[in-house]
Coordinates of C-alpha atoms in Angstrom, one line a residue:
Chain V
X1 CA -23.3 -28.3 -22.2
X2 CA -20.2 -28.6 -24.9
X3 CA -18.1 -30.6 -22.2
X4 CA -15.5 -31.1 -25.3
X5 CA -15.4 -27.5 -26.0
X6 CA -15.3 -26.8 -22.0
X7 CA -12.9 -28.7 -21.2
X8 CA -10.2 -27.2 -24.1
X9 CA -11.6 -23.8 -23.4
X10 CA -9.9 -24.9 -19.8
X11 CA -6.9 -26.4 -20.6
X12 CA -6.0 -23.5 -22.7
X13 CA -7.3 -20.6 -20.5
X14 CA -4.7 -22.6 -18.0
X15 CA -2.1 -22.0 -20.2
X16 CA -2.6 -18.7 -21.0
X17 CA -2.2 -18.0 -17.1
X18 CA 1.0 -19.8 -17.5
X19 CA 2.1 -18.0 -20.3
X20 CA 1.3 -14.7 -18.1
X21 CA -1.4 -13.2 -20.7
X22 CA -3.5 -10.7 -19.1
X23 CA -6.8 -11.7 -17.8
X24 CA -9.2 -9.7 -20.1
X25 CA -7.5 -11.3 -22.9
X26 CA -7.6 -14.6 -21.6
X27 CA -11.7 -14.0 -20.9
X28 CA -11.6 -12.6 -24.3
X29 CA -9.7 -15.5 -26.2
X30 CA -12.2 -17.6 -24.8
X31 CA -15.4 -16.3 -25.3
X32 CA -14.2 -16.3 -29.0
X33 CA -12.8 -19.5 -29.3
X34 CA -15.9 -20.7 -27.8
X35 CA -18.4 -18.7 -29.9
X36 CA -15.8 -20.4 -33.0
X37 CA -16.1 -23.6 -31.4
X38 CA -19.5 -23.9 -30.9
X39 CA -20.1 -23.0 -34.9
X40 CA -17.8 -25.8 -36.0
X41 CA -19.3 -28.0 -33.6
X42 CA -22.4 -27.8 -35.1
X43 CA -21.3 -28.6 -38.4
X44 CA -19.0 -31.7 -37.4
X45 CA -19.6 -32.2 -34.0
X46 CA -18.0 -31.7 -30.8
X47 CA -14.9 -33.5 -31.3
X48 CA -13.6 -32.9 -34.8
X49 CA -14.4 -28.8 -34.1
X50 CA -12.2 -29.3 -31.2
X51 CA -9.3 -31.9 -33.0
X52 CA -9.8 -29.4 -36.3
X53 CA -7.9 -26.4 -33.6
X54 CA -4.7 -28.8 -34.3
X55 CA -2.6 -28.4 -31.0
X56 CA -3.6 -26.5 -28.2
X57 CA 0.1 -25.6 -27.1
X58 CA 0.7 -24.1 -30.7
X59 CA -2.3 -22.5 -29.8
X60 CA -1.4 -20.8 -26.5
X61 CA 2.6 -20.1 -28.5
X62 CA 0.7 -17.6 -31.5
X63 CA -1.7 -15.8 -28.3
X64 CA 0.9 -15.8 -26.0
X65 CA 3.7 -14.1 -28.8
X66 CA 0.8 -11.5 -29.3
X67 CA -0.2 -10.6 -25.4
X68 CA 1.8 -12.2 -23.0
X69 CA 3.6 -9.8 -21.0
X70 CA 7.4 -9.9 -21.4
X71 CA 8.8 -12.8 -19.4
X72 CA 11.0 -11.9 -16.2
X73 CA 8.0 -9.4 -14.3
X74 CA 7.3 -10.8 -11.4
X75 CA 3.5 -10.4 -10.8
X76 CA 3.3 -8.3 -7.5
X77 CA -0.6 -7.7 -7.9
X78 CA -1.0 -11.0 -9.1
X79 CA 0.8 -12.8 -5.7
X80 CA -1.1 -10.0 -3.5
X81 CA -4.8 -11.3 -5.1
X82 CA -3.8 -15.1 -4.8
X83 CA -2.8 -14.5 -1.5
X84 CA -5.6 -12.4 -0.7
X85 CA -8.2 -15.2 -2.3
X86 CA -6.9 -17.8 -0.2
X87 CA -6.9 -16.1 2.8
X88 CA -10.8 -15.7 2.4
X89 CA -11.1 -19.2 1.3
X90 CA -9.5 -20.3 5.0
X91 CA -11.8 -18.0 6.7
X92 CA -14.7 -19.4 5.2
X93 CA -13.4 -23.0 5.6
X94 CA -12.2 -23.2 9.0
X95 CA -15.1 -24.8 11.3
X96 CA -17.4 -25.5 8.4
X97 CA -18.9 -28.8 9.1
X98 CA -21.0 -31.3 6.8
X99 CA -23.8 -33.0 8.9
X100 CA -24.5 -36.4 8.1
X101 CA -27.8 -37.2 6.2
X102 CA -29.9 -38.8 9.1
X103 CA -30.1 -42.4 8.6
X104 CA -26.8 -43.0 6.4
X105 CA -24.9 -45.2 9.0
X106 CA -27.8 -47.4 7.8
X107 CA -26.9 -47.7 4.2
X108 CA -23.3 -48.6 5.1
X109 CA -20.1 -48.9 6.5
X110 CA -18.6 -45.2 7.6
X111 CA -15.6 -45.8 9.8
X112 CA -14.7 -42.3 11.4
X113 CA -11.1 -41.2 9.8
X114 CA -9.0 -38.2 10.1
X115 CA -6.1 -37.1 8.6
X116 CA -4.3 -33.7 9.2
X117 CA -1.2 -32.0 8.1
X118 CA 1.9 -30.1 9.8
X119 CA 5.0 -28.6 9.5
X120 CA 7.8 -30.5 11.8
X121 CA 7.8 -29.8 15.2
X122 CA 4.3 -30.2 15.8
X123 CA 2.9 -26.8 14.0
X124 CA -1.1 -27.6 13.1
X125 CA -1.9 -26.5 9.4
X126 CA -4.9 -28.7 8.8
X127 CA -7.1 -31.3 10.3
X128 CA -9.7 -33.2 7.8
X129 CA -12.0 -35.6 9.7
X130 CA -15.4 -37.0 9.7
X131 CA -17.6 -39.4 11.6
X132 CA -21.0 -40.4 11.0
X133 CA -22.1 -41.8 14.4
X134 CA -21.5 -38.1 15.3
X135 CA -23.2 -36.8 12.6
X136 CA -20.1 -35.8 10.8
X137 CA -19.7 -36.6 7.3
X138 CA -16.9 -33.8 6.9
X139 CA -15.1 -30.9 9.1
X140 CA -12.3 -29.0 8.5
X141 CA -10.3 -27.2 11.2
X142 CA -7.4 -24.9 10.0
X143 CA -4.5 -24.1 12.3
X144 CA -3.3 -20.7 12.8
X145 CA 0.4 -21.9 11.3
X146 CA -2.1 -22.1 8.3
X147 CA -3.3 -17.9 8.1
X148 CA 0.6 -18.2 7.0
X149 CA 1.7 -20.8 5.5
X150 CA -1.0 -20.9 2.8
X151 CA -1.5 -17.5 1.7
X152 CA 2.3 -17.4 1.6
X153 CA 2.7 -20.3 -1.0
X154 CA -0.4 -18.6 -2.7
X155 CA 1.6 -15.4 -3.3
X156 CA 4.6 -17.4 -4.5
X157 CA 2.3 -19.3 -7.2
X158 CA 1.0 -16.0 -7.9
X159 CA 3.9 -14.0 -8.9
X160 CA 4.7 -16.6 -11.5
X161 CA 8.4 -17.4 -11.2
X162 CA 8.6 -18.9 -13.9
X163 CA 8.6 -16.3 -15.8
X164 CA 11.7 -15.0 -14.8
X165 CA 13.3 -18.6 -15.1
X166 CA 12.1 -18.6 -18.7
X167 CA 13.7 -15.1 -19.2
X168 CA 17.1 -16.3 -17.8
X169 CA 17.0 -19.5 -20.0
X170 CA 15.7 -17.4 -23.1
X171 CA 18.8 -15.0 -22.3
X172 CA 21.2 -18.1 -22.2
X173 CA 19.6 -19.8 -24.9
X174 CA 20.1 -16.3 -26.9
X175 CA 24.0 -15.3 -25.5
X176 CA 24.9 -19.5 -27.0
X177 CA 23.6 -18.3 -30.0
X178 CA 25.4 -15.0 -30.8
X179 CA 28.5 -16.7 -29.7
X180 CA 27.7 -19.3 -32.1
X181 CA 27.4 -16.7 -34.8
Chain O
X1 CA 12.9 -35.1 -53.5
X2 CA 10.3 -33.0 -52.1
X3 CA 7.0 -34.6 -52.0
X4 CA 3.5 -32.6 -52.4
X5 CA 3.0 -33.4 -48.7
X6 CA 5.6 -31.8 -47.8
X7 CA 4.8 -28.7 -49.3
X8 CA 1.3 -28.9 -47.8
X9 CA 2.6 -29.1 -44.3
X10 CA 5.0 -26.3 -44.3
X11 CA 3.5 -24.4 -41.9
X12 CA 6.2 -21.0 -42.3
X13 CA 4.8 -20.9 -46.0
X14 CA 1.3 -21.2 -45.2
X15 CA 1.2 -19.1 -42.6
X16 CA 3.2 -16.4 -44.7
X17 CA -0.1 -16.7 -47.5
X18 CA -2.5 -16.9 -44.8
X19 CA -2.5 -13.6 -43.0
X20 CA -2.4 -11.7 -46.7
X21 CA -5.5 -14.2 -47.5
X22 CA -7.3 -13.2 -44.3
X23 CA -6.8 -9.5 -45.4
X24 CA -8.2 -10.2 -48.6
X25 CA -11.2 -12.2 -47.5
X26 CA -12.2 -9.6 -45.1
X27 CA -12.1 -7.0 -47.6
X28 CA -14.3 -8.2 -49.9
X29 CA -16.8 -9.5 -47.0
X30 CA -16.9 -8.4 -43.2
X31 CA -17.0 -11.8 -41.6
X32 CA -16.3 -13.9 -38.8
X33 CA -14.4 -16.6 -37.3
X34 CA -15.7 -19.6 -38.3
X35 CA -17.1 -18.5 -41.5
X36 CA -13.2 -17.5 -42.8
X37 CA -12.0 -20.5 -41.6
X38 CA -14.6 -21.8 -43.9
X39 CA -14.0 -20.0 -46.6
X40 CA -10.3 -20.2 -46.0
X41 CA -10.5 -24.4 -46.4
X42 CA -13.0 -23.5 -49.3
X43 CA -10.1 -21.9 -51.3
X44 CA -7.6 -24.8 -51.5
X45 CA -6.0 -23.9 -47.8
X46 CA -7.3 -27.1 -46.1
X47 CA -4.2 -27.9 -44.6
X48 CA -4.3 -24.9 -42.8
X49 CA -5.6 -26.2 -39.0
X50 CA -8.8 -23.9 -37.3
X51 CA -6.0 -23.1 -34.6
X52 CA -3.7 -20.7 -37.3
X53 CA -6.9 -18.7 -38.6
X54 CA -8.0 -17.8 -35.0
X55 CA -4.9 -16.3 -33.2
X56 CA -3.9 -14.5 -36.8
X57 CA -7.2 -12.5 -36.9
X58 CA -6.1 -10.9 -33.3
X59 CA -2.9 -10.3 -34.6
X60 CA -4.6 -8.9 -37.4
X61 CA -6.8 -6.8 -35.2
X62 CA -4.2 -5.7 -32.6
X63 CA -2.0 -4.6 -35.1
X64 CA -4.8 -2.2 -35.9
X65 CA -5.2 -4.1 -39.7
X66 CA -9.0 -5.2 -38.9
X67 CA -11.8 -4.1 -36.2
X68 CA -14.1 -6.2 -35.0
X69 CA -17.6 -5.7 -33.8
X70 CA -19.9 -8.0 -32.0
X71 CA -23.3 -9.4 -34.0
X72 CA -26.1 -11.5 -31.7
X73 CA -26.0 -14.9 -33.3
X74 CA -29.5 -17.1 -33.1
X75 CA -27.2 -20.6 -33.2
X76 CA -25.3 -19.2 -29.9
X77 CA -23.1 -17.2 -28.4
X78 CA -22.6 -13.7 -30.2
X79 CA -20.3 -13.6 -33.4
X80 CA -17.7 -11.3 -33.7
X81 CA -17.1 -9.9 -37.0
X82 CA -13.9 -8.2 -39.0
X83 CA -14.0 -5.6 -41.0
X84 CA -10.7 -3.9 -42.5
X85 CA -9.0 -0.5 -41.8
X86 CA -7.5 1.8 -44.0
X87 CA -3.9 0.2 -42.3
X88 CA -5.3 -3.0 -43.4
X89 CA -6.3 -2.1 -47.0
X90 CA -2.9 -0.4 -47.3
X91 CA -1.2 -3.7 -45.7
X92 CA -2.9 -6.0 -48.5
X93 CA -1.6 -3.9 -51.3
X94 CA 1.9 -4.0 -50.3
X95 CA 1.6 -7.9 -49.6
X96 CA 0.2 -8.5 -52.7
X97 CA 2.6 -6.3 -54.5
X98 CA 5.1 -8.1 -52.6
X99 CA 3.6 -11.6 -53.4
X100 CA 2.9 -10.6 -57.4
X101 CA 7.1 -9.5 -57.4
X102 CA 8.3 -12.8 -55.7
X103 CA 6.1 -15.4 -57.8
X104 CA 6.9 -13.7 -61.1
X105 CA 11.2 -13.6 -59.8
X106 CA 10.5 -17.8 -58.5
X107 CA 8.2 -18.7 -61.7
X108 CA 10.7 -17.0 -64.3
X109 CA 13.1 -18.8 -62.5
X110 CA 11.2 -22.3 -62.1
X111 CA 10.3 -21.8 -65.9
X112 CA 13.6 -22.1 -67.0
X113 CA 14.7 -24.8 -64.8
X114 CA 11.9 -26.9 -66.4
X115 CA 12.5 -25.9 -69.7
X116 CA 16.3 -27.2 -69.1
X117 CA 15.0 -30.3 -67.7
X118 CA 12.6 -30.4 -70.6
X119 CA 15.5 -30.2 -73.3
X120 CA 17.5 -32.9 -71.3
X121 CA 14.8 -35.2 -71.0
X122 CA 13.9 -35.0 -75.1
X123 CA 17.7 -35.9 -75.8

């Protein structure tokens, strides 16, 4: 496992997303970068291939002035799939429960805790809690404020708004110029 | 006064030479990432950082200059070599044409300047 390689194949696959390049080229900039990589690396090791790249955000500025969609399209697909995602996450989290390895109250002290979160006025979203002398090491109970709230935020994070902040600035930035000229 | 380092680092300059430079390597080789970047720091260019060559080949390639095509590597993942269009051949020519027209207009020019300095200096 390259975990150098890995881990800037991450940081700039994240940045990619930010910059709004389409997923295929972002699977595609990577495989590349990592075939790339992974040549260098085994001429000068790990490190240097990955310090030889110079800076990732200079990086992410040439792919993104190639692919990146234009900035200020708000990604309705985008919001539906991240809301959609963590919708499926909730219903596979809600009620799962981690038993307790038999025995581990032995090897320790395991003090039951809890901790949940809520909107004000006493709306559920989650509940986190554990206790060993029960047998529960971890269980997660989602409230139904939650089949909301979080596939809401989800959506918002998902249509990158950002992008249409950069667009406005870019505009401003572009309008002080020509007046300048 | 302008120091060599300087004129190593500037990036706009290099990266001006570098896309006709990938065009040319190309052409006389199909190749692949790693291997131009190799042969890019084997010419002189080892200023220019692994992180320019990359992203300029898929400019290169989406601006329909180069193709690429995928080759099973035994030291990893696959390779995925360039090879140059007819766009791209007809792209070097006018670069270099380019390139030949503004070194002979900046030498003729630097020439002179030297030879003024020259006569100065033997005073």
């Amino acid at each position: 496992m390259n975990s150098e390689i890995e881990r800037a194949l991450w940081s700039l696959t994240w940045k990619l997303w930010r910059h709004d390049v389409p997923g295929s080229r972002r699977r595609e900039i990577r495989r590349d970068l990592r075939a790339n990589l992974r040549e260098a690396a085994a001429d000068v090791g790990e490190r240097e291939a990955v310090r030889r790249l110079g800076s990732l955000d200079s990086l992410v500025d040439e792919y993104a002035s190639i692919y990146a969609r234009q900035p200020g399209e708000l990604r309705l697909l985008g919001g539906l799939w991240w809301a959609l995602a963590t919708l499926l996450i909730i219903i596979l989290l809600n009620g799962r429960r981690i038993t307790s390895v038999s025995g581990l109250k032995d090897h320790g002290n395991f003090d039951p805790y809890s901790y949940s979160f809520g909107l004000p006025g006493g709306v559920h979203v989650l509940r986190v809690f554990g206790d060993v002398e029960q047998s529960v090491l971890l269980q997660i109970q989602i409230g139904r404020a939650a089949y909301l709230l979080l596939p809401f935020i989800a959506f918002l994070i998902g249509l990158r708004p950002w992008r249409l902040l950069e667009r406005l600035s870019k505009r401003t930035h572009h309008d002080g110029a020509s007046a300048r000229v | 006064m302008v120091s060599m380092n300087e004129i190593e680092h500037d990036s706009q300059l290099l990266k001006g030479v570098l896309t006709m430079v990938l065009l040319h390597l190309i052409g006389e080789r199909e190749s692949y990432g790693y291997d131009l970047v190799e042969q890019v720091h084997a010419i002189g260019l080892a200023e220019v950082p692994d992180g320019s060559i990359y992203p300029a080949l898929n400019r290169l390639e989406r601006e329909g200059h180069i193709t690429s095509y995928l080759v099973r590597s035994r030291a990893g993942p696959a390779r995925k070599y360039y090879r140059l269009t007819e766009s791209g051949r007809r792209s070097l020519a006018d670069r270099q044409r380019a390139w030949n027209r503004l070194t002979r207009i900046t030498s003729q020019l630097f020439t002179a300047e030297l030879s003024t300095f020259g006569g100065e200096g033997s005073r």
